[in-house]
Short mmCIF file of C-alpha atoms and ligand atoms in Angstrom, two decimals:
data_model
loop_
_atom_site.label_atom_id
_atom_site.label_comp_id
_atom_site.label_asym_id
_atom_site.label_seq_id
_atom_site.Cartn_x
_atom_site.Cartn_y
_atom_site.Cartn_z
CA UNK A 111 76.66 29.47 98.45
CA UNK A 112 72.92 29.89 97.12
CA UNK A 113 70.88 29.88 100.53
CA UNK A 114 68.00 28.69 98.88
CA UNK A 115 69.70 25.98 97.33
CA UNK A 116 70.48 25.36 101.09
CA UNK A 117 66.93 24.63 102.45
CA UNK A 118 66.69 21.73 99.80
CA UNK A 119 67.33 18.13 101.32
CA UNK A 120 70.82 17.00 99.82
CA UNK A 121 69.69 14.78 96.93
CA UNK A 122 67.49 17.13 95.40
CA UNK A 123 69.67 20.57 96.32
CA UNK A 124 72.40 18.64 93.70
CA UNK A 125 69.81 18.46 90.90
CA UNK A 126 68.54 22.12 91.15
CA UNK A 127 72.03 23.08 91.59
CA UNK A 128 72.56 21.73 88.34
CA UNK A 129 69.95 23.41 86.46
CA UNK A 130 70.02 26.57 88.22
CA UNK A 131 74.65 26.80 87.36
CA UNK A 132 73.37 25.94 84.06
CA UNK A 133 70.40 28.52 83.44
CA UNK A 134 73.02 31.19 85.44
CA UNK A 135 75.39 30.51 82.58
CA UNK A 136 73.34 31.29 79.86
CA UNK A 137 72.27 34.46 81.32
CA UNK A 138 69.12 33.89 83.36
CA UNK A 139 68.35 35.85 86.06
CA UNK A 140 65.31 38.42 87.42
CA UNK A 141 63.09 40.17 90.24
CA UNK A 142 60.07 38.29 88.88
CA UNK A 143 59.11 34.98 88.20
CA UNK A 144 55.87 33.95 86.27
CA UNK A 145 54.51 30.65 85.95
CA UNK A 146 52.11 30.59 83.13
CA UNK A 147 48.87 28.42 83.13
CA UNK A 148 46.57 26.68 80.57
CA UNK A 149 46.70 28.87 77.16
CA UNK A 150 48.16 31.55 78.76
CA UNK A 151 51.59 31.11 77.41
CA UNK A 152 51.15 34.55 75.56
CA UNK A 153 52.56 36.51 78.08
CA UNK A 154 55.67 35.88 76.81
CA UNK A 155 55.43 37.92 73.40
CA UNK A 156 55.26 40.84 75.72
CA UNK A 157 58.88 39.88 77.00
CA UNK A 158 61.52 42.17 75.61
CA UNK A 159 65.05 41.02 74.17
CA UNK A 160 64.09 37.44 75.49
CA UNK A 161 66.45 34.34 75.83
CA UNK A 162 64.66 31.07 75.99
CA UNK A 163 65.71 27.84 76.90
CA UNK A 164 63.49 24.68 75.85
CA UNK A 165 62.71 22.47 79.35
CA UNK A 166 64.22 19.70 77.01
CA UNK A 167 67.33 21.37 77.21
CA UNK A 168 67.54 21.82 81.22
CA UNK A 169 69.52 19.17 82.56
CA UNK A 170 67.05 17.53 85.48
CA UNK A 171 63.81 18.76 83.50
CA UNK A 172 61.19 16.42 82.78
CA UNK A 173 58.80 17.72 80.19
CA UNK A 174 55.30 18.51 80.25
CA UNK A 175 52.76 16.37 78.75
CA UNK A 176 50.05 18.84 77.86
CA UNK A 177 49.96 19.16 74.32
CA UNK A 178 49.46 23.33 74.27
CA UNK A 179 52.11 23.96 76.91
CA UNK A 180 55.15 24.91 74.95
CA UNK A 181 57.71 23.94 77.69
CA UNK A 182 59.36 27.21 77.45
CA UNK A 183 62.11 29.27 80.33
CA UNK A 184 62.17 32.71 78.87
CA UNK A 185 64.27 35.62 80.43
CA UNK A 186 64.32 39.42 79.68
CA UNK A 187 61.98 41.91 80.55
CA UNK A 188 58.31 43.23 80.78
CA UNK A 189 57.62 46.87 81.33
CA UNK A 190 60.80 47.17 82.69
CA UNK A 191 60.85 44.41 85.32
CA UNK A 192 63.90 41.64 85.05
CA UNK A 193 61.48 38.45 84.56
CA UNK A 194 62.18 34.93 84.38
CA UNK A 195 58.71 33.13 82.65
CA UNK A 196 57.88 29.18 82.89
CA UNK A 197 56.12 28.82 79.64
CA UNK A 198 54.09 25.85 80.67
CA UNK A 199 54.31 23.42 83.70
CA UNK A 200 54.17 20.44 85.03
CA UNK A 201 50.50 19.38 86.92
CA UNK A 202 50.26 16.77 89.60
CA UNK A 203 47.67 14.56 87.04
CA UNK A 204 51.00 13.68 85.38
CA UNK A 205 52.00 11.07 88.22
CA UNK A 206 55.66 12.77 88.59
CA UNK A 207 56.94 12.24 91.99
CA UNK A 208 57.39 16.21 93.92
CA UNK A 209 60.77 16.15 92.53
CA UNK A 210 59.92 16.26 89.11
CA UNK A 211 57.35 17.93 89.41
CA UNK A 212 58.37 21.01 91.75
CA UNK A 213 61.94 20.85 90.25
CA UNK A 214 60.92 23.75 87.96
CA UNK A 215 59.52 25.85 91.10
CA UNK A 216 62.34 25.44 92.80
CA UNK A 217 65.02 26.38 89.76
CA UNK A 218 63.28 29.43 89.31
CA UNK A 219 63.30 30.39 92.94
CA UNK A 220 67.00 29.57 93.52
CA UNK A 221 67.60 31.78 90.43
CA UNK A 222 67.09 34.49 93.01
CA UNK A 223 63.61 36.16 92.35
CA UNK A 224 61.89 38.08 94.53
CA UNK A 225 58.20 37.60 93.94
CA UNK A 226 56.47 35.14 91.69
CA UNK A 227 53.55 35.52 90.15
CA UNK A 228 51.54 32.07 90.31
CA UNK A 229 48.83 31.91 87.49
CA UNK A 230 46.30 29.43 85.88
CA UNK A 231 43.03 28.72 84.27
CA UNK A 232 40.44 27.67 86.69
CA UNK A 233 36.94 27.04 86.14
CA UNK A 234 34.29 29.59 88.04
CA UNK A 235 32.67 28.19 91.50
CA UNK A 236 31.53 31.55 92.53
CA UNK A 237 28.40 32.38 90.57
CA UNK A 238 29.17 35.80 90.08
CA UNK A 239 32.28 34.71 88.00
CA UNK A 240 31.82 34.88 84.22
CA UNK A 241 34.70 33.15 81.21
CA UNK A 242 36.95 35.62 80.85
CA UNK A 243 36.93 36.87 84.54
CA UNK A 244 40.25 37.41 86.78
CA UNK A 245 40.54 36.75 89.95
CA UNK A 246 43.32 37.30 92.63
CA UNK A 247 43.67 34.52 94.80
CA UNK A 248 43.45 35.54 98.51
CA UNK A 249 43.79 31.79 100.00
CA UNK A 250 43.70 28.62 98.96
CA UNK A 251 42.16 24.58 99.54
CA UNK A 252 44.78 22.02 98.60
CA UNK A 253 42.55 19.10 97.96
CA UNK A 254 45.64 16.99 97.02
CA UNK A 255 46.05 16.01 100.77
CA UNK A 256 49.87 15.26 100.78
CA UNK A 257 52.57 17.51 101.89
CA UNK A 258 54.37 17.91 98.47
CA UNK A 259 57.97 18.96 99.92
CA UNK A 260 58.15 15.64 102.16
CA UNK A 261 61.47 14.83 101.92
CA UNK A 262 62.99 17.62 99.61
CA UNK A 263 63.87 19.92 102.41
CA UNK A 264 67.03 19.92 104.99
CA UNK A 265 64.56 21.13 107.42
CA UNK A 266 61.19 20.45 107.55
CA UNK A 267 60.25 21.68 110.75
CA UNK A 268 61.89 25.30 110.28
CA UNK A 269 59.12 28.35 110.54
CA UNK A 270 58.48 29.88 107.22
CA UNK A 271 60.22 32.61 106.00
CA UNK A 272 58.97 36.15 106.61
CA UNK A 273 59.51 39.41 104.50
CA UNK A 274 62.77 40.54 105.31
CA UNK A 275 63.47 38.17 108.05
CA UNK A 276 66.46 35.26 107.32
CA UNK A 277 65.53 32.05 105.83
CA UNK A 278 66.15 29.83 108.82
CA UNK A 279 66.35 30.91 112.49
CA UNK A 280 69.07 30.40 114.91
CA UNK A 281 70.58 26.65 115.19
CA UNK A 282 68.62 26.33 118.72
CA UNK A 283 65.34 27.46 117.45
CA UNK A 284 65.54 25.00 114.83
CA UNK A 285 66.50 21.77 116.86
CA UNK A 286 63.60 22.93 119.77
CA UNK A 287 61.11 23.11 116.49
CA UNK A 288 62.59 19.83 115.28
CA UNK A 289 62.28 18.00 119.01
CA UNK A 290 58.47 18.96 118.73
CA UNK A 291 58.19 17.36 115.53
CA UNK A 292 55.95 21.33 114.35
CA UNK A 293 56.93 23.82 111.94
CA UNK A 294 55.86 27.44 112.17
CA UNK A 295 52.45 27.90 110.68
CA UNK A 296 52.48 30.62 107.63
CA UNK A 297 50.02 33.00 108.35
CA UNK A 298 49.47 34.31 104.89
CA UNK A 299 50.44 31.93 102.01
CA UNK A 300 50.08 34.33 99.42
CA UNK A 301 51.13 37.75 100.26
CA UNK A 302 48.40 40.25 100.99
CA UNK A 303 50.55 43.51 99.95
CA UNK A 304 50.83 41.88 95.93
CA UNK A 305 47.34 40.81 96.17
CA UNK A 306 46.44 44.80 96.90
CA UNK A 307 48.51 46.05 94.24
CA UNK A 308 47.37 43.08 91.41
CA UNK A 309 43.72 44.43 92.28
CA UNK A 310 45.12 47.91 91.62
CA UNK A 311 46.17 47.17 88.29
CA UNK A 312 43.27 45.70 87.56
CA UNK A 313 41.33 49.12 88.33
CA UNK A 314 43.69 51.30 86.45
CA UNK A 315 43.99 48.73 83.29
CA UNK A 316 40.59 48.33 83.29
CA UNK A 317 40.09 44.35 83.97
CA UNK A 318 37.38 42.79 85.42
CA UNK A 319 39.03 41.24 88.83
CA UNK A 320 37.74 39.41 91.20
CA UNK A 321 39.53 38.27 94.69
CA UNK A 322 38.52 34.86 96.22
CA UNK A 323 39.73 31.27 97.18
CA UNK A 324 41.48 28.76 95.26
CA UNK A 325 40.45 24.77 95.06
CA UNK A 326 43.29 22.95 93.72
CA UNK A 327 42.07 19.26 92.98
CA UNK A 328 43.93 16.68 91.27
CA UNK A 329 41.99 16.26 87.92
CA UNK A 330 42.70 15.49 85.04
CA UNK A 331 38.82 14.92 84.32
CA UNK A 332 36.57 17.81 85.55
CA UNK A 333 34.51 17.85 88.44
CA UNK A 334 31.80 15.83 88.94
CA UNK A 335 28.57 17.65 90.20
CA UNK A 336 28.18 16.49 93.45
CA UNK A 337 32.01 17.77 93.93
CA UNK A 338 30.82 21.37 92.43
CA UNK A 339 28.46 21.48 94.82
CA UNK A 340 30.52 20.44 97.76
CA UNK A 341 33.82 23.10 96.75
CA UNK A 342 31.10 25.85 96.35
CA UNK A 343 29.87 25.07 100.15
CA UNK A 344 33.13 25.15 101.66
CA UNK A 345 33.36 28.44 99.79
CA UNK A 346 35.86 27.85 97.00
CA UNK A 347 35.42 30.29 94.48
CA UNK A 348 37.69 29.27 91.33
CA UNK A 349 38.76 25.43 90.81
CA UNK A 350 41.73 24.54 89.04
CA UNK A 351 44.43 21.75 89.07
CA UNK A 352 48.09 23.27 89.90
CA UNK A 353 49.12 25.75 91.83
CA UNK A 354 48.83 24.99 95.55
CA UNK A 355 52.20 22.86 95.71
CA UNK A 356 54.51 25.16 93.56
CA UNK A 357 53.27 27.97 96.11
CA UNK A 358 53.70 26.52 99.16
CA UNK A 359 57.35 25.27 97.97
CA UNK A 360 57.81 28.87 96.53
CA UNK A 361 57.02 30.57 99.98
CA UNK A 362 59.27 27.68 101.78
CA UNK A 363 62.24 29.13 99.56
CA UNK A 364 61.34 32.75 101.11
CA UNK A 365 59.90 34.12 97.66
CA UNK A 366 56.81 36.08 97.88
CA UNK A 367 53.69 34.62 96.05
CA UNK A 368 51.05 36.25 94.17
CA UNK A 369 48.00 34.16 92.81
CA UNK A 370 46.06 35.19 89.95
CA UNK A 371 43.36 32.55 88.02
CA UNK A 372 41.39 33.02 84.82
CA UNK A 373 38.07 31.84 84.64
CA UNK A 374 37.69 29.91 81.49
CA UNK A 375 34.54 28.21 82.62
CA UNK A 376 31.59 28.08 84.79
CA UNK A 377 31.96 25.04 87.10
CA UNK A 378 27.99 24.07 86.92
CA UNK A 379 25.92 22.14 89.43
CA UNK A 380 23.44 21.35 86.83
CA UNK A 381 23.24 20.82 83.12
CA UNK A 382 26.99 20.69 82.41
CA UNK A 383 28.02 20.37 79.58
CA UNK A 384 30.90 18.41 78.69
CA UNK A 385 34.08 20.17 79.06
CA UNK A 386 36.92 19.53 76.91
CA UNK A 387 40.42 20.67 77.62
CA UNK A 388 40.22 22.11 74.24
CA UNK A 389 37.49 24.81 75.47
CA UNK A 390 39.70 25.46 78.57
CA UNK A 391 42.39 26.53 76.20
CA UNK A 392 39.84 28.28 74.06
CA UNK A 393 39.11 31.20 76.40
CA UNK A 394 42.73 31.10 77.90
CA UNK A 395 43.16 32.18 73.95
CA UNK A 396 40.15 34.84 74.99
CA UNK A 397 41.38 35.90 78.17
CA UNK A 398 45.31 35.62 77.91
CA UNK A 399 44.90 39.79 76.49
CA UNK A 400 43.29 40.55 79.49
CA UNK A 401 46.23 39.04 81.77
CA UNK A 402 48.73 40.43 79.96
CA UNK A 403 47.73 43.88 79.95
CA UNK A 404 46.75 43.30 84.20
CA UNK A 405 50.55 41.83 84.40
CA UNK A 406 52.07 44.57 82.25
CA UNK A 407 50.08 47.01 84.89
CA UNK A 408 51.44 45.19 87.78
CA UNK A 409 55.03 44.45 87.18
CA UNK A 410 56.25 48.09 87.75
CA UNK A 411 54.63 48.05 90.74
CA UNK A 412 56.36 44.92 92.76
N1 HPA B 1186 38.09 22.69 86.54
C1 HPA B 1186 39.31 21.97 86.94
N2 HPA B 1186 40.26 22.99 86.29
C2 HPA B 1186 40.20 24.06 84.95
C3 HPA B 1186 38.86 24.12 84.90
C4 HPA B 1186 37.86 23.40 86.05
O1 HPA B 1186 36.31 23.58 85.90
N3 HPA B 1186 38.93 24.61 84.17
C5 HPA B 1186 40.06 25.14 83.96
N4 HPA B 1186 40.88 24.40 84.68
#
């Protein structure tokens, strides 16, 4: 029995398990999972011997409504490393319940990946960032203000698994945590060792790289000026509309996450131009070659 599937609540486990069985039957497996953000889907061109399945053909998958998100799962090797790539993701602003929104992420984890690279397109809050820069995510501020995993885990009070440790502690320890209604905290949601490797890979491949805090907002409209002012004051460096719920789930399922933001626009407090989704997608196309270069240098280090 897949150990990670066991961590999911009964009703979710059956749905996730069905998709996992289907994909395993199609030969899907990998060491590193990658979730590609808006306009960043072209990384799949760097995947050798690709096998692809449209989300719509995977049992239980809701398809994405954002136009340029192709919505495919691709498996193969990149820089010689076995990878499974989510080309397109669902966003909280699409209004789906968590069990739909997070199902593809749960499937990715239950296919057995060890590491997940969670990428996104983001606005730069930090005044030193310019469009086209990349930022390794050190930590996040989650403005969704709800627990995306509520009702989705068998042991909601289980401690967050540490690297190299079993996914669940002994039954008595679990019972004691449940009795007091507390779960162990997590000191590092994003793996600091992987973040360091990503910075190293950036230096080696000549890609400009920052390191900072990602803020996840609901959207879908971009932030109001007052919101940008607030997010800067609370020390956010980049702002987007994804990543937070997925990363929390990956970490709870014992996958090591590393986060990468591609800065597609400055989030401006004053004189902010109208920002269309198309603008974001176009700069995304510009940054995607940098991101691909970086990831190809990073993957063999994992
Ligand atoms: N705000 C929120 N999400 C985004 C932005 C932004 O400025 N740019 C790309 N995704």
